[in-house]
CSV table of C-alpha atoms in Angstrom, one decimal:
chain,number,residue,atom,x,y,z
X,9,MET,CA,0.0,0.0,0.0
X,10,ALA,CA,1.3,3.5,-0.9
X,11,ARG,CA,2.4,5.6,2.0
X,12,LYS,CA,0.5,8.9,2.5
X,13,GLU,CA,2.0,12.3,2.8
X,14,VAL,CA,2.2,13.9,6.2
X,15,LEU,CA,2.7,17.6,7.1
X,16,PHE,CA,5.2,18.1,10.0
X,17,VAL,CA,4.6,21.4,11.9
X,18,THR,CA,6.6,23.1,14.7
X,19,GLU,CA,5.7,26.3,16.5
X,20,ALA,CA,7.5,28.6,18.9
X,21,SER,CA,5.4,28.4,22.1
X,22,GLY,CA,5.9,24.7,23.0
X,23,LEU,CA,2.8,24.9,25.3
X,24,VAL,CA,1.1,21.8,23.8
X,25,GLN,CA,3.8,19.9,21.8
X,26,ASN,CA,7.0,20.6,19.9
X,27,ILE,CA,6.3,18.8,16.7
X,28,GLN,CA,3.0,17.5,15.3
X,29,ALA,CA,2.3,15.4,12.2
X,30,LEU,CA,-1.0,16.2,10.3
X,31,ASP,CA,-2.6,14.8,7.3
X,32,LYS,CA,-4.3,16.9,4.6
X,33,PHE,CA,-7.6,16.7,6.4
X,34,GLU,CA,-6.3,18.2,9.7
X,35,ASN,CA,-6.2,14.8,11.4
X,36,GLN,CA,-3.4,14.5,14.0
X,37,ILE,CA,-1.3,11.4,13.3
X,38,CYS,CA,1.5,11.9,15.8
X,39,VAL,CA,2.8,14.3,18.5
X,40,PHE,CA,6.3,14.9,19.8
X,41,LYS,CA,6.4,16.7,23.1
X,42,GLY,CA,9.1,18.7,24.9
X,43,GLY,CA,10.4,22.2,24.3
X,44,SER,CA,10.0,24.3,21.2
X,45,SER,CA,11.9,24.2,17.9
X,46,GLY,CA,13.8,27.1,16.3
X,47,SER,CA,13.5,28.1,12.7
X,48,HIS,CA,15.5,26.0,10.1
X,49,SER,CA,16.0,23.2,12.6
X,50,LEU,CA,13.6,20.4,11.7
X,51,CYS,CA,15.5,17.4,10.3
X,52,PHE,CA,14.9,13.7,9.7
X,53,VAL,CA,17.3,10.8,9.9
X,54,GLY,CA,15.9,8.2,7.5
X,55,ASP,CA,12.7,6.7,8.7
X,56,THR,CA,14.0,6.3,12.2
X,57,TYR,CA,14.4,9.7,13.9
X,58,VAL,CA,13.2,13.3,13.8
X,59,LEU,CA,15.3,16.0,15.5
X,60,SER,CA,15.1,19.7,16.0
X,61,ALA,CA,17.2,22.4,17.8
X,62,GLU,CA,15.7,23.9,20.9
X,63,LYS,CA,15.1,27.6,20.5
X,64,ASN,CA,17.6,29.8,22.4
X,65,LYS,CA,19.1,26.8,24.2
X,66,PRO,CA,22.2,24.7,23.6
X,67,LEU,CA,20.1,21.6,23.1
X,68,ILE,CA,19.0,19.3,20.2
X,69,GLN,CA,16.0,17.1,20.8
X,70,VAL,CA,15.7,13.7,19.1
X,71,TRP,CA,12.6,11.5,18.9
X,72,SER,CA,12.1,8.1,17.4
X,73,LEU,CA,9.4,7.9,14.8
X,74,ASN,CA,7.5,4.8,16.2
X,75,ARG,CA,3.9,5.2,17.3
X,76,VAL,CA,4.2,4.5,21.0
X,77,SER,CA,6.9,4.6,23.6
X,78,GLN,CA,8.9,7.2,21.6
X,79,GLN,CA,12.5,7.3,22.5
X,80,THR,CA,13.8,10.8,23.3
X,81,ILE,CA,17.4,11.8,23.2
X,82,ARG,CA,18.7,15.2,24.4
X,83,ILE,CA,22.0,16.3,22.9
X,84,VAL,CA,23.9,19.2,24.5
X,85,THR,CA,25.7,21.5,22.1
X,86,PRO,CA,28.5,24.1,22.7
X,87,ALA,CA,26.0,26.9,22.0
X,88,PRO,CA,22.4,27.4,20.9
X,89,VAL,CA,21.9,26.0,17.4
X,90,LEU,CA,20.5,28.5,14.9
X,91,SER,CA,20.0,26.1,12.0
X,92,LEU,CA,20.3,22.3,11.5
X,93,ALA,CA,20.7,20.0,8.6
X,94,VAL,CA,21.2,16.2,8.1
X,95,ASP,CA,22.6,14.7,4.9
X,96,PRO,CA,20.2,12.4,3.0
X,97,SER,CA,22.2,9.3,4.0
X,98,GLY,CA,21.8,10.0,7.7
X,99,SER,CA,25.6,10.0,8.2
X,100,PHE,CA,26.4,13.6,9.1
X,101,CYS,CA,24.7,16.5,10.8
X,102,ALA,CA,25.5,20.1,10.3
X,103,GLY,CA,24.6,22.8,12.8
X,104,SER,CA,25.4,26.5,13.1
X,105,CYS,CA,26.4,28.0,16.5
X,106,GLY,CA,26.8,31.8,15.9
X,107,GLU,CA,29.1,32.2,12.9
X,108,LYS,CA,30.5,28.7,13.1
X,109,ILE,CA,29.4,25.6,11.3
X,110,LEU,CA,29.9,22.3,13.1
X,111,ILE,CA,29.9,18.9,11.4
X,112,TRP,CA,29.1,15.8,13.5
X,113,GLN,CA,29.2,12.2,12.6
X,114,LEU,CA,25.8,10.9,13.7
X,115,SER,CA,26.7,7.3,14.5
X,116,THR,CA,29.7,8.2,16.7
X,117,GLY,CA,28.9,11.7,17.8
X,118,HIS,CA,32.4,12.8,16.8
X,119,LEU,CA,32.9,16.5,15.9
X,120,VAL,CA,34.5,16.1,12.5
X,121,LYS,CA,35.0,19.8,11.6
X,122,THR,CA,34.4,23.3,12.7
X,123,VAL,CA,34.2,25.9,9.9
X,124,THR,CA,34.2,29.7,10.3
X,125,ARG,CA,33.8,31.5,7.0
X,126,HIS,CA,30.8,33.7,7.8
X,127,TYR,CA,31.3,37.1,9.6
X,128,GLN,CA,27.9,37.0,11.3
X,129,ASP,CA,25.4,34.3,12.5
X,130,VAL,CA,24.8,31.4,10.0
X,131,THR,CA,21.0,31.6,9.5
X,132,THR,CA,20.3,28.6,7.4
X,133,LEU,CA,21.9,25.3,6.2
X,134,LYS,CA,20.8,22.9,3.4
X,135,PHE,CA,22.3,19.7,2.0
X,136,SER,CA,21.9,18.8,-1.7
X,137,ASP,CA,19.9,15.7,-2.5
X,138,CYS,CA,23.1,13.7,-3.3
X,139,GLY,CA,24.6,14.7,0.0
X,140,GLY,CA,27.8,16.0,-1.6
X,141,PHE,CA,27.2,19.7,-1.0
X,142,LEU,CA,26.3,21.8,2.0
X,143,LEU,CA,24.9,25.3,1.5
X,144,SER,CA,25.1,28.0,4.2
X,145,GLY,CA,23.6,31.5,4.4
X,146,GLY,CA,24.9,34.1,6.8
X,147,GLY,CA,23.8,37.3,8.5
X,148,GLU,CA,26.2,39.3,6.4
X,149,GLY,CA,24.4,38.3,3.3
X,150,ALA,CA,26.9,35.7,2.0
X,151,VAL,CA,25.9,32.3,0.6
X,152,ASN,CA,28.7,29.6,0.7
X,153,VAL,CA,28.7,26.2,-1.1
X,154,TRP,CA,30.8,23.5,0.6
X,155,LEU,CA,31.9,20.1,-0.6
X,156,LEU,CA,31.0,17.6,2.1
X,157,SER,CA,34.2,15.7,1.2
X,158,ASP,CA,36.2,18.7,2.3
X,159,LEU,CA,34.3,19.1,5.5
X,160,VAL,CA,34.8,15.5,6.7
X,161,ASP,CA,38.4,15.2,5.4
X,162,GLN,CA,40.5,14.0,8.4
X,163,ILE,CA,43.9,14.1,6.7
X,164,GLY,CA,44.3,17.8,7.3
X,165,GLY,CA,43.2,17.6,10.9
X,166,ASN,CA,41.0,20.5,11.9
X,167,GLN,CA,42.2,22.8,9.1
X,168,VAL,CA,39.3,24.9,7.7
X,169,PRO,CA,38.6,24.2,4.0
X,170,GLU,CA,37.7,26.9,1.5
X,171,PRO,CA,34.2,27.1,0.1
X,172,HIS,CA,33.6,25.6,-3.3
X,173,PHE,CA,31.6,28.7,-4.3
X,174,SER,CA,31.0,31.9,-2.4
X,175,PHE,CA,28.4,34.5,-3.3
X,176,ALA,CA,27.8,38.0,-1.8
X,177,HIS,CA,24.7,39.2,-3.8
X,178,HIS,CA,22.6,40.0,-0.8
X,179,ALA,CA,22.8,43.3,1.2
X,180,VAL,CA,21.4,42.0,4.4
X,181,ALA,CA,21.0,38.6,6.1
X,182,VAL,CA,20.1,35.5,4.0
X,183,ALA,CA,16.6,34.5,5.2
X,184,ASP,CA,16.3,31.1,3.5
X,185,ILE,CA,17.9,28.8,0.9
X,186,TRP,CA,16.2,26.2,-1.3
X,187,ILE,CA,18.0,23.6,-3.4
X,188,GLY,CA,16.4,21.4,-6.0
X,189,PHE,CA,17.1,17.9,-7.3
X,190,GLY,CA,19.9,16.7,-9.5
X,191,GLY,CA,22.9,16.4,-7.3
X,192,SER,CA,25.8,18.5,-8.7
X,193,ARG,CA,23.6,19.6,-11.6
X,194,SER,CA,20.9,21.1,-9.5
X,195,ARG,CA,19.8,24.7,-9.0
X,196,PHE,CA,19.4,26.6,-5.8
X,197,ALA,CA,17.9,29.8,-4.7
X,198,SER,CA,18.5,32.2,-1.8
X,199,CYS,CA,16.2,35.0,-0.5
X,200,SER,CA,16.7,37.9,1.8
X,201,GLY,CA,15.1,40.9,3.5
X,202,ASP,CA,16.8,43.1,0.9
X,203,GLN,CA,13.8,42.2,-1.4
X,204,THR,CA,15.8,39.9,-3.7
X,205,CYS,CA,15.8,36.3,-4.6
X,206,ASN,CA,18.8,34.8,-6.5
X,207,LEU,CA,18.8,31.6,-8.5
X,208,TYR,CA,22.1,29.8,-9.1
X,209,ASP,CA,23.5,26.8,-11.0
X,210,LEU,CA,25.3,24.5,-8.7
X,211,THR,CA,27.6,23.1,-11.4
X,212,SER,CA,29.2,26.3,-12.5
X,213,GLY,CA,28.2,28.7,-9.7
X,214,THR,CA,26.5,31.0,-12.3
X,215,LEU,CA,23.8,33.5,-11.3
X,216,LEU,CA,20.9,32.5,-13.5
X,217,LEU,CA,18.2,34.9,-12.3
X,218,LYS,CA,17.9,37.8,-9.9
X,219,LEU,CA,14.4,38.6,-8.8
X,220,ILE,CA,13.9,42.1,-7.3
X,221,PHE,CA,10.6,42.7,-5.4
X,222,ASP,CA,9.3,45.8,-3.6
X,223,VAL,CA,8.9,43.9,-0.3
X,224,GLY,CA,11.3,41.9,1.9
X,225,LEU,CA,11.4,38.1,1.5
X,226,LYS,CA,11.5,35.5,4.3
X,227,CYS,CA,11.4,32.1,2.7
X,228,VAL,CA,11.7,30.3,-0.6
X,229,THR,CA,10.8,26.9,-2.0
X,230,SER,CA,9.8,25.2,-5.3
X,231,ASP,CA,7.6,22.4,-6.6
X,232,ILE,CA,9.2,19.0,-7.3
X,233,ILE,CA,9.5,19.7,-11.1
X,234,GLU,CA,11.0,23.1,-10.4
X,235,SER,CA,8.7,24.9,-12.7
X,236,SER,CA,7.9,27.7,-10.1
X,237,LEU,CA,9.4,29.4,-7.2
X,238,PHE,CA,7.3,30.3,-4.2
X,239,LEU,CA,8.4,33.2,-2.0
X,240,GLY,CA,7.0,34.3,1.3
X,241,SER,CA,7.1,38.0,2.2
X,242,VAL,CA,7.3,40.0,5.4
X,243,ASP,CA,3.7,41.4,4.7
X,244,GLY,CA,2.1,37.9,4.7
X,245,ARG,CA,1.8,37.4,0.9
X,246,ILE,CA,3.1,34.4,-1.1
X,247,PHE,CA,4.4,35.0,-4.6
X,248,GLN,CA,4.6,32.4,-7.3
X,249,VAL,CA,7.1,33.0,-10.1
X,250,ASN,CA,7.1,30.9,-13.2
X,251,LEU,CA,10.6,29.7,-14.2
X,252,HIS,CA,9.5,28.6,-17.7
X,253,PRO,CA,8.6,31.7,-19.6
X,254,PRO,CA,10.6,32.9,-22.7
X,255,PRO,CA,14.2,33.9,-22.1
X,256,ARG,CA,14.7,37.1,-20.1
X,257,VAL,CA,17.5,39.2,-18.7
X,258,VAL,CA,19.3,38.0,-15.5
X,259,GLU,CA,18.0,40.9,-13.4
X,260,CYS,CA,14.2,41.0,-13.3
X,261,HIS,CA,12.2,43.6,-11.4
X,262,ILE,CA,8.8,42.5,-10.1
X,263,THR,CA,6.1,44.9,-8.8
X,264,SER,CA,3.8,43.2,-6.3
X,265,GLU,CA,0.9,45.5,-7.3
X,266,SER,CA,1.0,44.4,-11.0
X,267,GLU,CA,-2.1,42.6,-12.2
X,268,GLU,CA,-0.1,39.7,-13.6
X,269,LEU,CA,1.6,39.0,-10.2
X,270,LYS,CA,-1.7,39.4,-8.3
X,271,LYS,CA,-3.1,36.5,-10.2
X,272,LYS,CA,-0.2,34.4,-8.9
X,273,THR,CA,-0.3,35.6,-5.3
X,274,PHE,CA,-1.7,33.9,-2.2
X,275,PHE,CA,-3.5,36.2,0.2
X,276,GLY,CA,-4.6,35.1,3.7
X,277,HIS,CA,-1.9,35.5,6.4
X,278,THR,CA,-1.8,38.6,8.6
X,279,GLY,CA,1.9,38.3,9.6
X,280,PRO,CA,5.3,37.6,7.9
X,281,ILE,CA,5.6,34.2,6.2
X,282,THR,CA,8.1,32.1,8.1
X,283,CYS,CA,8.2,28.8,6.1
X,284,LEU,CA,6.8,27.1,3.0
X,285,THR,CA,6.6,23.5,1.8
X,286,VAL,CA,5.1,22.0,-1.4
X,287,SER,CA,3.5,18.5,-1.6
X,288,ARG,CA,5.2,15.8,-3.7
X,289,ASP,CA,2.4,15.9,-6.4
X,290,GLY,CA,2.8,19.7,-6.8
X,291,THR,CA,-0.9,20.5,-6.1
X,292,LEU,CA,-0.7,21.8,-2.6
X,293,ILE,CA,1.5,24.3,-0.7
X,294,ALA,CA,1.5,24.8,3.1
X,295,SER,CA,2.5,28.1,4.6
X,296,GLY,CA,3.4,29.1,8.2
X,297,SER,CA,3.4,32.6,9.7
X,298,THR,CA,3.9,34.6,12.8
X,299,ASP,CA,0.1,34.9,13.0
X,300,ASN,CA,0.1,31.4,14.6
X,301,SER,CA,-1.6,29.7,11.6
X,302,VAL,CA,-0.7,27.1,9.0
X,303,ILE,CA,-2.7,27.4,5.7
X,304,LEU,CA,-3.0,24.7,3.2
X,305,TRP,CA,-3.5,26.1,-0.4
X,306,ASP,CA,-4.5,24.7,-3.8
X,307,ILE,CA,-1.7,25.9,-6.1
X,308,SER,CA,-3.6,26.1,-9.3
X,309,SER,CA,-6.6,28.0,-8.0
X,310,LYS,CA,-4.9,29.9,-5.1
X,311,ASN,CA,-7.8,28.9,-2.9
X,312,ARG,CA,-7.4,28.3,0.9
X,313,LEU,CA,-8.3,24.6,1.7
X,314,ARG,CA,-7.5,24.3,5.4
X,315,THR,CA,-6.3,26.5,8.2
X,316,PHE,CA,-4.6,25.0,11.2
X,317,LEU,CA,-4.4,27.3,14.2
X,318,GLN,CA,-1.5,26.9,16.6
X,319,LYS,CA,-0.4,28.4,20.0
X,320,GLY,CA,2.6,30.2,18.7
X,321,ALA,CA,4.5,31.4,15.6
X,322,ILE,CA,5.2,28.7,13.0
X,323,THR,CA,8.9,27.9,12.8
X,324,ASN,CA,9.1,24.8,10.5
X,325,LEU,CA,6.9,23.1,7.9
X,326,LYS,CA,7.8,19.9,6.0
X,327,PHE,CA,5.8,17.6,3.7
X,328,ARG,CA,7.1,14.1,4.0
X,329,LEU,CA,6.0,10.6,3.2
X,330,MET,CA,4.7,8.9,6.4
X,331,SER,CA,7.4,6.8,8.0
X,332,ARG,CA,6.6,3.1,8.3
X,333,ASN,CA,7.8,3.3,11.9
X,334,MET,CA,4.9,5.6,12.6
X,335,GLU,CA,2.6,2.6,12.1
X,336,ARG,CA,4.6,0.4,14.4
X,337,ASP,CA,4.7,0.1,18.2
X,338,THR,CA,8.3,-1.0,18.2
X,339,LEU,CA,11.0,1.0,16.4
X,340,LYS,CA,12.7,-0.6,13.5
X,341,GLN,CA,16.1,1.1,13.6
X,342,SER,CA,18.0,1.8,10.4
X,343,HIS,CA,20.3,4.6,11.8
X,344,VAL,CA,22.2,5.3,15.0
X,345,ILE,CA,22.5,8.6,16.8
X,346,ALA,CA,25.2,9.1,19.5
X,347,SER,CA,25.6,12.1,21.8
X,348,PHE,CA,27.5,14.9,20.1
X,349,LYS,CA,31.0,15.8,21.2
X,350,ARG,CA,31.6,19.4,22.0
X,351,GLN,CA,35.2,19.6,21.0
X,352,TYR,CA,37.3,18.3,18.1
X,353,GLU,CA,39.3,15.2,19.1
X,354,ASP,CA,42.5,14.4,17.2
X,355,ASN,CA,42.9,10.7,16.2
X,356,PRO,CA,46.7,10.0,16.0
X,357,CYS,CA,46.1,6.2,15.8
X,358,ASN,CA,43.8,6.6,12.7
X,359,ILE,CA,41.2,4.3,14.4
X,360,ALA,CA,37.6,4.6,13.2
X,361,GLU,CA,34.6,3.2,14.9
X,362,VAL,CA,32.2,1.6,12.4
X,363,VAL,CA,28.6,1.2,13.4
X,364,MET,CA,26.8,-1.4,11.3
X,365,ALA,CA,23.1,-1.2,10.5
X,366,SER,CA,22.6,-5.0,10.8
X,367,LYS,CA,24.2,-7.5,13.2
X,368,MET,CA,26.1,-9.4,10.6
X,369,ILE,CA,29.1,-10.0,12.8
X,370,GLU,CA,28.2,-11.4,16.2
X,371,GLU,CA,31.7,-11.5,17.7
X,372,ASN,CA,35.0,-9.7,17.5
X,373,VAL,CA,37.2,-10.4,14.5
X,374,THR,CA,41.0,-10.5,14.7
X,375,LEU,CA,43.8,-10.7,12.1
X,376,ASP,CA,44.1,-14.4,12.8
X,377,ASP,CA,40.6,-14.9,11.5
X,378,VAL,CA,41.5,-13.3,8.1
X,379,ARG,CA,42.6,-15.7,5.4
X,380,GLU,CA,45.1,-14.8,2.7
X,381,THR,CA,44.0,-15.6,-0.8
X,382,PRO,CA,46.2,-16.1,-3.9
X,383,GLY,CA,44.8,-12.8,-5.2
X,384,ASN,CA,46.3,-11.0,-2.3
X,385,PRO,CA,50.0,-12.0,-2.0
X,386,SER,CA,51.9,-11.1,1.1
X,387,VAL,CA,54.7,-8.5,1.3
X,388,PRO,CA,57.6,-11.0,1.3
X,389,GLU,CA,56.3,-12.7,-1.8
X,390,LEU,CA,56.0,-9.3,-3.6
X,391,GLN,CA,59.6,-8.4,-2.5
X,392,ASN,CA,61.0,-11.7,-3.9
X,393,GLU,CA,59.2,-11.0,-7.2
X,394,ILE,CA,60.8,-7.6,-7.3
X,395,ASP,CA,64.3,-8.9,-6.6
X,396,GLU,CA,63.9,-11.5,-9.4
X,397,LEU,CA,62.8,-8.8,-11.9
X,398,LYS,CA,65.8,-6.7,-10.9
X,399,ALA,CA,68.2,-9.6,-11.5
X,400,GLU,CA,66.6,-10.3,-14.9
X,401,LYS,CA,66.9,-6.7,-15.8
X,402,GLU,CA,70.6,-6.6,-14.9
X,403,MET,CA,71.2,-9.8,-17.0
X,404,LEU,CA,69.5,-8.2,-20.0
X,405,TYR,CA,71.5,-5.0,-19.5
X,406,GLN,CA,74.8,-7.0,-19.5
X,407,ILE,CA,73.8,-8.9,-22.7
X,408,CYS,CA,72.9,-5.6,-24.5
X,409,VAL,CA,76.2,-4.0,-23.5
X,410,LYS,CA,78.1,-7.1,-24.7
X,411,GLU,CA,76.2,-7.1,-28.0
X,412,VAL,CA,76.9,-3.3,-28.5
X,413,LEU,CA,80.6,-3.7,-27.8
X,414,ASN,CA,81.0,-6.7,-30.1
X,415,LYS,CA,79.3,-4.8,-32.9
X,416,CYS,CA,81.5,-1.8,-32.3
X,417,ASN,CA,84.6,-3.9,-32.4
X,418,SER,CA,83.5,-5.7,-35.6
X,419,ASP,CA,82.8,-2.4,-37.3
X,420,ALA,CA,86.1,-1.0,-36.3
X,421,LYS,CA,88.0,-4.1,-37.7
X,422,LYS,CA,86.1,-3.8,-41.0
X,423,HIS,CA,86.9,-0.1,-41.3
X,424,GLN,CA,90.6,-0.8,-40.6
X,425,LYS,CA,90.8,-3.5,-43.4
X,426,LYS,CA,89.2,-1.0,-45.9
X,427,LYS,CA,91.9,1.6,-45.0
X,428,LYS,CA,94.7,-1.0,-45.6
X,429,LYS,CA,93.3,-1.9,-49.0
X,430,LYS,CA,93.1,1.7,-50.1
X,431,SER,CA,96.7,2.6,-49.1
X,432,PRO,CA,99.4,2.1,-51.9
């Protein structure tokens, strides 16, 4: 049976719950209690865990996704986490504490790298769908693109890598980042309170489109086929921008009062839009606002379908296929999360702890248990083979030298005989 899509909602008050999962008919499927989540901090680790950063506290809350007896893990961080992201494989977690980006390995909790390349607080973090890139937006208006391979590289110790790309097209803090599908060939967009939204190509780092509005922007997203951008504004409106019209200049000015844009604008919120998410089939969009409401819209008609009232400002929204664990009483674990280390620990012995998803090995394995096969010769055998090749090479060299000398002597004798015959 096909899994249905669920809308995950977090709000700032924390009076009733931290996270709730709703279906499209406002039925509550699951509730996760304890604390309140900050913006840009709702993440999932496979179908096993959901986690979020506690607002204004150095704490990350982790809940298992099973229906009953939810396991809760509280992870202490060096400072309050402003944004949080988990790579699609569920191997690494990136969090921002002030202007620093911290990378943890989820299975061991090791702090792999600490990166400082922003001059003000890092406001948002996003991984690409392939997990190979991490995008960060800062309070100074910069957007950096990082290679995950550089961020988890242990050869250079805790040396800070350089960004793969760096952009400084915003005048004020980056409010949100969206990245599409396609791995290294995907597109991504950033928006800001400076009334601009920039669309980039991840492969080349080229600025494809710069949208300039007459109102500040708070969040950006797109549908699954990336035919339209949806932008939430500070005055409560949501703009839809078609990405498939005829070719146009890179810099495009859009007046929100124009009749053409009004036909593609969602009206209904009374406060700034804080988050947007589009359903997988591209027919619905959910919006959250500081007016304590979540509105479910039909994209084609711009009609309001449902309104979910909450106790506080909406901080995160996410459409996601319902986890199979949410239908189970007992958690079926596919990932492991350990408590995060607060400091980088050097590993002079080059020893890595490997956490296996399945219990394939029931007891410890030593080198005595490993058999050598003919395809993997030992070092002494290889050294003997090298010595034999060197001896054969020396023998061939001596033969060649001898042949060359004999030929030279023979030519010299022939030349001498010819000279004697010519002399009177």
